[in-house]
C-alpha cells in the first residue's frame, strides 16, 4: 500500500520556490549589486508574506464548510464526537474538564476503539460543488487518539443521496438500515482523491496535515476513510466552485461569489482575516468572517481629510479575485458589516481581462501590472453598513475577468458582491 506524506515546505509558484531554495541568497546579492531596489523590495515582501509551511491552495475557499452548505450525510461510528464537527468553520477547541456520558468531549470526529473487522469512514456532501485543489486534515488536540492514516475518495453525483444525519450523534453508530442505504452509494469504488496517507498528532506544530490533490473533475461528494479508527478535528477541502452556467445567460449574477466559481488570487495583507471570506455565502457571521488587515505603520501621525472627508494617506491594501465567469459589472456591494471601529475609510474597484498565461504572469509578479482599469472611483465607506454602487457611479462597462478591491488606509470588509451580466469567455 503506497503511503503519501503530508506536504512540507512545498509551494507551486516558481518565485516562492526560489525563496525556499539555495539560490535565495544569490538572488538577493545580485539585486543588491545591481541596485535593483524595487525588485529587491518585492522579493523581500514575498518572503515575508510566504509562510514556511502553508501551501498556496489555502488562498482558495473551503468547499465543504458548514457555512457554505457542506454536511456529513453518513458515518460508521460517532461514539466520542460526531462527524458533523469536521465541517465547522471555527478552529477546534479543547476543554480539559469537559466529558460526556460516552467519554472525553472532543471538538472533531472521534470513533470508538475498533474491536471488530474493518475501518471507520464517513461521507460528506460539499456545500459548493467544484474542483478540489488541496486538503487540510487537521488533528488539533487529537494527540493520543488521532487516526494514524486516512484516505479520501470522491465522486460527482447527479442527484444528492437521501442519506442524512440529524441531532447530536455523540455515543451513536450507524444503524443496520443506514449501513444498507450507504452501501447503495458504492462509495468504496469512488475514485481516489488522496491515497492512504500518514497523519501527524494534533500538537500546534504538527496538527495541519496538508495535501495537494490533482483531479480536474467537478466533485460533489467525498468519502473520508480512517485507518482503522480514531479522531480528526477538521477536514478543510480547498478548491474552486464550478457552476453550470447554461441556464444563466440572461440573468444578473454575482460574478465573484464562491458559489459561482470566484476565487482569491492575491492580496497585500491578511493579518486578521483572509480576503477569500468576502465572497462567502450570505452575510458575515462576525469580523472573523471577513477580510481584515493590520493597521498600516506608514500612516501620518496626524490624519487629514480632503473636502469630501476622505483621509489623505500614502498607502492602501488590496485583494485580487478571478471572476467565476467573464462579465460586465453592473452593481457593486461593499459590506462592512461587523466592522464598527475598524472599517476602511474608502475603497475603489479596478478590473482587467486576462487569459490563463497572463494571469500566471501577474501571480508571479504579485499583480504589479499596468492592466488595471477603474470600475468604481474612490468612495467613502462607513462602519457596519452595506454600500451599493451602480449606474453612472461605475465608469467601466466592458467585459472583465479579474477585479481588484483597493481599500485605504487599512481595516476590514465583510463581503464583496459584483453583480453583472455574463459575456462569452476569452
Coordinates of C-alpha atoms in Angstrom, one line a residue:
X1 CA 0.0 0.0 0.0
X2 CA 1.6 3.3 -1.1
X3 CA 1.7 6.0 1.5
X4 CA 1.8 9.7 0.8
X5 CA 3.4 12.0 3.4
X6 CA 1.9 15.4 4.3
X7 CA 3.1 18.3 2.2
X8 CA 6.0 20.2 3.8
X9 CA 7.5 23.5 2.5
X10 CA 6.2 23.0 -1.0
X11 CA 4.7 25.9 -2.9
X12 CA 3.6 25.9 -6.6
X13 CA 4.7 29.3 -7.6
X14 CA 8.2 29.4 -9.1
X15 CA 9.2 32.6 -7.4
X16 CA 8.3 31.2 -4.0
X17 CA 10.2 28.0 -4.8
X18 CA 13.3 30.1 -5.3
X19 CA 12.8 31.7 -1.9
X20 CA 13.0 28.2 -0.4
X21 CA 16.0 27.0 -2.5
X22 CA 19.7 27.6 -2.1
X23 CA 19.5 30.3 -4.8
X24 CA 17.8 32.7 -2.4
X25 CA 21.0 34.4 -1.1
X26 CA 22.5 34.6 -4.6
X27 CA 19.3 36.3 -5.9
X28 CA 19.4 38.8 -3.0
X29 CA 23.1 39.6 -3.6
X30 CA 22.6 40.1 -7.4
X31 CA 19.8 42.5 -6.8
X32 CA 21.9 44.4 -4.3
X33 CA 24.9 44.5 -6.7
X34 CA 22.8 45.9 -9.5
X35 CA 20.9 48.3 -7.2
X36 CA 17.6 46.8 -8.3
X37 CA 15.9 48.2 -5.2
X38 CA 12.3 47.7 -6.3
X39 CA 12.9 44.1 -7.3
X40 CA 14.7 43.6 -4.0
X41 CA 11.9 45.0 -2.0
X42 CA 9.4 42.9 -4.0
X43 CA 11.4 39.7 -3.3
X44 CA 11.7 40.5 0.4
X45 CA 8.0 41.2 0.6
X46 CA 7.2 37.9 -1.0
X47 CA 9.5 36.2 1.5
X48 CA 7.8 38.0 4.4
X49 CA 4.3 37.0 3.3
X50 CA 5.1 33.4 2.3
X51 CA 4.5 31.2 5.4
X52 CA 7.1 28.5 5.7
X53 CA 4.6 25.6 5.9
X54 CA 1.5 27.0 4.3
X55 CA 0.7 25.7 0.7
X56 CA -0.7 28.1 -1.9
X57 CA -4.0 26.4 -2.1
X58 CA -5.0 27.9 1.3
X59 CA -6.0 31.1 -0.6
X60 CA -9.0 29.1 -2.0
X61 CA -12.2 28.6 -0.2
X62 CA -13.3 25.6 1.8
X63 CA -15.9 24.0 -0.4
X64 CA -17.1 21.6 2.5
X65 CA -17.5 24.2 5.3
X66 CA -20.9 24.0 7.0
X67 CA -21.3 27.8 6.4
X68 CA -21.2 27.0 2.6
X69 CA -23.8 24.3 3.0
X70 CA -21.4 21.3 3.5
X71 CA -22.8 18.4 5.6
X72 CA -21.9 14.9 6.7
X73 CA -24.6 12.5 5.5
X74 CA -23.2 9.2 6.9
X75 CA -20.7 8.0 9.4
X76 CA -20.0 4.5 10.6
X77 CA -19.4 5.5 14.2
X78 CA -19.6 8.7 16.3
X79 CA -19.0 7.4 19.8
X80 CA -16.8 10.1 21.3
X81 CA -17.6 13.0 18.9
X82 CA -19.9 13.4 15.9
X83 CA -18.6 13.7 12.3
X84 CA -20.5 16.9 11.8
X85 CA -17.8 18.7 13.7
X86 CA -15.4 18.1 10.8
X87 CA -17.0 20.8 8.8
X88 CA -17.2 23.6 11.4
X89 CA -15.9 26.9 10.3
X90 CA -14.2 27.8 13.5
X91 CA -10.9 26.4 14.7
X92 CA -11.1 23.4 17.0
X93 CA -11.2 24.0 20.8
X94 CA -10.0 21.9 23.7
X95 CA -11.7 21.9 27.1
X96 CA -9.7 19.7 29.5
X97 CA -12.5 19.2 32.0
X98 CA -15.4 18.5 29.5
X99 CA -16.8 15.0 29.4
X100 CA -19.9 13.4 28.0
X101 CA -21.6 10.1 29.0
X102 CA -19.5 8.5 26.2
X103 CA -16.2 9.8 27.4
X104 CA -13.9 12.8 26.8
X105 CA -15.6 15.6 24.8
X106 CA -13.6 16.4 21.7
X107 CA -14.1 19.1 19.1
X108 CA -13.9 16.9 16.0
X109 CA -14.9 13.4 14.8
X110 CA -13.8 10.6 17.0
X111 CA -14.8 6.9 16.8
X112 CA -14.6 4.3 19.5
X113 CA -11.6 2.0 19.7
X114 CA -12.5 -0.5 17.0
X115 CA -12.8 -4.1 18.2
X116 CA -14.4 -5.6 15.0
X117 CA -13.1 -6.1 11.4
X118 CA -12.9 -3.2 9.1
X119 CA -12.3 0.6 9.5
X120 CA -14.3 3.7 10.0
X121 CA -15.4 6.1 7.3
X122 CA -17.9 8.9 6.6
X123 CA -19.5 10.5 3.5
X124 CA -19.8 14.3 3.2
X125 CA -21.6 16.4 0.7
X126 CA -19.8 19.5 -0.5
X127 CA -21.6 22.8 0.1
X128 CA -20.2 24.1 -3.2
X129 CA -19.5 21.6 -5.9
X130 CA -16.3 22.2 -7.7
X131 CA -12.6 21.3 -8.3
X132 CA -10.7 20.3 -5.2
X133 CA -7.0 21.5 -5.1
X134 CA -5.9 20.8 -1.6
X135 CA -6.9 19.2 1.7
X136 CA -6.1 20.1 5.3
X137 CA -6.7 17.1 7.6
X138 CA -6.5 18.9 11.0
X139 CA -5.8 16.7 14.0
X140 CA -5.7 19.6 16.5
X141 CA -5.8 18.3 20.1
X142 CA -6.0 14.7 19.0
X143 CA -2.6 13.7 20.3
X144 CA -3.1 10.1 21.6
X145 CA -6.3 9.4 19.8
X146 CA -5.8 10.7 16.2
X147 CA -6.3 8.4 13.3
X148 CA -2.8 7.3 12.1
X149 CA -3.8 7.0 8.4
X150 CA -6.5 8.4 6.2
X151 CA -7.5 8.4 2.6
X152 CA -10.1 10.3 0.6
X153 CA -12.3 9.2 -2.3
X154 CA -14.5 11.4 -4.4
X155 CA -17.4 11.4 -6.8
X156 CA -19.7 13.7 -8.8
X157 CA -23.3 12.6 -8.2
X158 CA -26.1 13.7 -10.4
X159 CA -28.6 13.6 -7.6
X160 CA -27.9 14.1 -3.9
X161 CA -28.4 10.9 -1.8
X162 CA -31.3 10.6 0.6
X163 CA -28.9 9.9 3.5
X164 CA -28.9 12.4 6.3
X165 CA -27.8 12.7 9.9
X166 CA -29.7 14.7 12.5
X167 CA -29.1 16.0 16.0
X168 CA -26.3 15.3 18.4
X169 CA -25.0 11.8 17.5
X170 CA -22.4 11.6 20.2
X171 CA -22.4 8.0 21.5
X172 CA -24.1 6.6 18.4
X173 CA -23.1 4.4 15.4
X174 CA -24.7 3.8 12.0
X175 CA -27.8 1.5 12.2
X176 CA -28.2 -1.5 10.0
X177 CA -30.6 0.3 7.8
X178 CA -28.2 3.3 7.5
X179 CA -25.4 1.0 6.5
X180 CA -27.6 -0.6 3.8
X181 CA -28.5 2.9 2.4
X182 CA -24.9 3.9 2.5
X183 CA -23.9 0.8 0.6
X184 CA -26.1 1.8 -2.3
X185 CA -23.7 4.7 -3.0
X186 CA -20.9 2.3 -3.8
X187 CA -18.5 4.8 -2.2
X188 CA -15.8 2.2 -1.7
X189 CA -15.4 2.3 -5.5
X190 CA -15.2 6.1 -5.9
X191 CA -12.1 7.4 -7.4
X192 CA -9.1 8.1 -5.2
X193 CA -8.5 11.8 -4.4
X194 CA -5.9 11.2 -1.7
X195 CA -4.2 7.8 -1.3
X196 CA -3.6 6.3 2.1
X197 CA -1.6 8.9 3.9
X198 CA 0.0 9.1 7.3
X199 CA -1.2 11.8 9.8
X200 CA 0.7 13.6 12.5
X201 CA -0.6 14.2 16.0
X202 CA -2.6 17.3 16.9
X203 CA 0.2 19.3 18.6
X204 CA 0.4 23.0 17.5
X205 CA 3.4 22.4 15.2
X206 CA 2.1 19.3 13.5
X207 CA -1.7 19.4 13.5
X208 CA -2.2 20.7 10.0
X209 CA -1.7 17.8 7.6
X210 CA -1.7 19.5 4.1
X211 CA -2.1 17.5 0.9
X212 CA -2.1 18.8 -2.7
X213 CA -4.6 16.9 -4.8
X214 CA -4.9 16.7 -8.6
X215 CA -8.3 16.0 -10.0
X216 CA -9.8 18.3 -12.7
X217 CA -13.3 17.0 -12.3
X218 CA -16.2 18.8 -10.7
X219 CA -16.9 16.9 -7.4
X220 CA -20.0 16.8 -5.2
X221 CA -19.2 14.2 -2.5
X222 CA -16.2 12.9 -0.6
X223 CA -15.6 9.8 1.5
X224 CA -13.1 10.2 4.3
X225 CA -11.6 6.9 5.5
X226 CA -10.0 6.5 8.9
X227 CA -7.5 3.6 9.3
X228 CA -8.5 1.9 11.4
X229 CA -10.3 4.3 13.8
X230 CA -9.6 7.4 15.9
X231 CA -10.2 11.1 15.5
X232 CA -9.8 14.1 13.2
X233 CA -10.7 17.6 14.3
X234 CA -11.4 19.3 10.9
X235 CA -11.4 18.5 7.2
X236 CA -10.9 21.5 5.0
X237 CA -11.5 21.0 1.3
X238 CA -9.9 23.9 -0.6
X239 CA -10.9 24.5 -4.2
X240 CA -12.8 26.5 -6.7
X241 CA -16.6 26.3 -7.2
X242 CA -17.8 25.2 -10.6
X243 CA -21.3 26.2 -11.7
X244 CA -23.4 25.1 -14.7
X245 CA -23.9 28.4 -16.5
X246 CA -26.2 27.1 -19.2
X247 CA -29.4 28.4 -17.6
X248 CA -28.0 31.8 -16.5
X249 CA -27.2 33.5 -19.8
X250 CA -29.7 36.3 -19.4
X251 CA -29.6 36.5 -15.6
X252 CA -27.8 39.0 -13.5
X253 CA -25.5 37.0 -11.2
X254 CA -22.8 37.7 -8.6
X255 CA -19.7 37.1 -10.7
X256 CA -17.3 36.8 -7.9
X257 CA -19.3 34.6 -5.4
X258 CA -17.7 31.5 -4.1
X259 CA -20.7 29.5 -5.3
X260 CA -20.2 30.8 -8.8
X261 CA -16.5 30.0 -9.1
X262 CA -14.9 33.2 -7.8
X263 CA -11.5 32.8 -6.2
X264 CA -8.9 35.0 -4.4
X265 CA -5.6 35.1 -6.2
X266 CA -3.6 37.6 -4.2
X267 CA -3.6 40.2 -1.5
X268 CA -1.4 42.7 0.2
X269 CA -2.2 41.8 3.8
X270 CA -4.5 39.4 5.7
X271 CA -3.3 39.8 9.3
X272 CA -6.7 39.2 10.9
X273 CA -8.9 37.7 8.2
X274 CA -8.4 36.3 4.7
X275 CA -9.9 38.2 1.7
X276 CA -11.4 34.9 0.4
X277 CA -14.0 35.3 3.2
X278 CA -15.6 38.3 1.3
X279 CA -17.0 36.0 -1.4
X280 CA -18.6 33.6 1.1
X281 CA -22.3 32.6 1.4
X282 CA -24.7 35.1 3.0
X283 CA -23.7 38.0 5.2
X284 CA -20.7 37.6 7.5
X285 CA -21.3 36.0 10.9
X286 CA -18.7 38.2 12.6
X287 CA -15.5 40.1 11.9
X288 CA -13.5 36.8 11.6
X289 CA -15.8 36.0 8.6
X290 CA -14.4 38.9 6.5
X291 CA -11.1 40.4 5.3
X292 CA -9.2 42.5 7.8
X293 CA -5.6 43.8 7.6
X294 CA -3.2 45.0 10.2
X295 CA -3.0 48.8 10.9
X296 CA -0.6 50.4 8.4
X297 CA 2.5 51.7 10.0
X298 CA 3.1 54.4 7.4
X299 CA 0.0 56.5 8.3
X300 CA 0.7 60.1 9.2
X301 CA 0.9 60.9 12.9
X302 CA -1.9 63.4 12.4
X303 CA -4.5 62.4 9.9
X304 CA -6.1 65.0 7.5
X305 CA -9.0 64.7 5.1
X306 CA -9.9 66.3 1.8
X307 CA -13.1 68.2 1.1
X308 CA -15.1 65.0 0.7
X309 CA -13.9 63.8 4.1
X310 CA -11.6 61.1 2.6
X311 CA -8.4 60.7 4.6
X312 CA -5.2 61.7 2.8
X313 CA -2.8 58.8 3.5
X314 CA 0.0 57.4 1.4
X315 CA -0.8 53.7 1.5
X316 CA -3.6 51.2 0.9
X317 CA -4.4 47.5 0.9
X318 CA -5.6 45.3 -2.0
X319 CA -7.0 41.9 -2.9
X320 CA -7.4 40.3 -6.3
X321 CA -10.1 37.9 -7.5
X322 CA -10.8 35.9 -10.6
X323 CA -14.4 36.0 -11.5
X324 CA -16.4 32.8 -11.9
X325 CA -17.3 33.9 -15.4
X326 CA -16.3 36.7 -17.7
X327 CA -18.9 39.5 -17.5
X328 CA -19.8 43.2 -17.3
X329 CA -20.2 44.5 -13.8
X330 CA -23.4 46.5 -13.2
X331 CA -23.8 46.6 -9.5
X332 CA -21.2 46.6 -6.7
X333 CA -21.9 45.9 -3.0
X334 CA -19.2 46.5 -0.4
X335 CA -20.4 45.4 3.1
X336 CA -18.6 46.5 6.3
X337 CA -21.0 44.5 8.5
X338 CA -19.5 44.0 12.0
X339 CA -16.5 46.3 11.3
X340 CA -17.6 49.1 13.6
X341 CA -14.3 50.5 14.8
X342 CA -12.1 49.2 12.1
X343 CA -13.9 49.8 8.7
X344 CA -11.8 51.2 5.9
X345 CA -12.0 55.0 5.2
X346 CA -12.6 54.5 1.4
X347 CA -12.4 51.9 -1.4
X348 CA -12.1 51.7 -5.1
X349 CA -12.6 48.8 -7.5
X350 CA -10.5 48.0 -10.6
X351 CA -10.7 45.3 -13.2
X352 CA -9.0 43.8 -16.2
X353 CA -9.4 40.9 -18.7
X354 CA -6.7 38.2 -18.6
X355 CA -6.2 34.8 -20.1
X356 CA -4.5 32.0 -18.2
X357 CA -1.0 32.8 -19.3
X358 CA -1.4 36.5 -18.4
X359 CA -2.9 35.5 -15.0
X360 CA 0.1 33.3 -14.2
X361 CA 2.4 36.2 -15.1
X362 CA 0.5 38.5 -12.8
X363 CA 0.7 36.0 -9.9
X364 CA 4.4 35.7 -10.3
X365 CA 4.7 39.5 -10.2
X366 CA 2.3 39.9 -7.3
X367 CA -0.1 41.7 -9.5
X368 CA 2.2 44.7 -10.1
X369 CA 0.9 45.1 -13.7
X370 CA -0.5 48.1 -15.6
X371 CA -3.6 46.3 -16.9
X372 CA -6.0 47.6 -14.2
X373 CA -8.8 49.8 -15.3
X374 CA -11.0 51.8 -13.0
X375 CA -14.5 50.5 -12.4
X376 CA -15.5 52.3 -9.3
X377 CA -13.7 55.5 -8.4
X378 CA -12.7 56.1 -4.7
X379 CA -15.8 56.1 -2.5
X380 CA -16.1 57.0 1.2
X381 CA -17.1 54.0 3.4
X382 CA -18.9 53.8 6.7
X383 CA -18.7 51.3 9.5
X384 CA -21.1 48.3 9.8
X385 CA -23.0 49.2 6.6
X386 CA -23.9 47.8 3.2
X387 CA -22.7 50.2 0.4
X388 CA -24.3 49.8 -3.1
X389 CA -22.8 51.4 -6.2
X390 CA -24.4 51.2 -9.7
X391 CA -25.4 53.1 -12.8
X392 CA -23.3 56.1 -13.5
X393 CA -21.2 55.5 -10.4
X394 CA -19.5 52.7 -12.4
X395 CA -17.2 54.0 -15.1
X396 CA -16.3 50.8 -16.9
X397 CA -18.8 48.8 -18.8
X398 CA -16.5 46.4 -20.7
X399 CA -16.3 42.7 -20.1
X400 CA -13.7 41.7 -17.4
X401 CA -12.3 38.5 -15.8
X402 CA -10.4 39.8 -12.8
X403 CA -11.1 42.5 -10.2
X404 CA -9.0 44.3 -7.5
X405 CA -10.6 45.8 -4.4
X406 CA -8.4 48.5 -3.0
X407 CA -9.1 50.0 0.4
X408 CA -7.4 52.7 2.4
X409 CA -5.7 53.0 4.6
X410 CA -6.5 49.6 6.1
X411 CA -9.3 47.8 8.0
X412 CA -11.9 45.3 7.3
X413 CA -14.6 44.4 4.7
X414 CA -17.0 41.5 5.3
X415 CA -18.5 40.9 1.8
X416 CA -17.9 42.0 -1.8
X417 CA -20.6 41.4 -4.3
X418 CA -20.2 42.1 -8.1
X419 CA -23.5 41.7 -9.8
X420 CA -23.4 41.6 -13.6
X421 CA -24.2 40.1 -17.0
X422 CA -22.4 37.1 -18.5
X423 CA -20.2 37.5 -21.6
X424 CA -18.6 34.9 -23.8
X425 CA -15.2 33.6 -22.4
X426 CA -11.9 34.6 -23.9

